[in-house]
Amino acid sequence: MQLALSHIYGTYFSRLFKREKCLCFHCGESMRKDGALMATFQQMQQPVCCHGCLAVLNTIQSNGLIEQYLQSKQINESSSPR
């Protein structure tokens, strides 16, 4: 009985601590996928880490700055160290 319970709890806790991760679409912050907010950006759902990043993406879209944002994002991603 002791072994069976430890196996069940071990499996539960390993799943709890090995949750799937993703990156914030705006700032690149690593986060748990199940804790991400979802932003609709260019008719696609994108994960964001906080309400600030969500607000930035909404502001960019509402002001027609998508092309400039994506160009800047591409430049920043290509110049950042991996």
Coordinates of C-alpha atoms in Angstrom, one line a residue, residues 19-20 26 29 34-35 37 52 57-58 62 72-74 76 81-82:
R19 CA 4.2 21.5 -17.0
E20 CA 4.6 22.5 -20.6
H26 CA 5.7 40.0 -27.1
E29 CA 9.4 35.5 -21.2
D34 CA -1.5 26.7 -18.9
G35 CA -1.0 30.1 -17.3
L37 CA -3.2 34.8 -21.5
G52 CA 0.9 44.6 -20.0
L57 CA -0.3 44.0 -28.7
N58 CA -3.8 45.5 -28.6
S62 CA -5.5 49.5 -33.0
S72 CA 11.4 45.4 -35.1
K73 CA 10.6 42.0 -33.6
Q74 CA 12.4 40.2 -36.4
N76 CA 15.5 42.0 -32.2
P81 CA 22.1 35.6 -28.5
R82 CA 20.6 32.1 -28.3

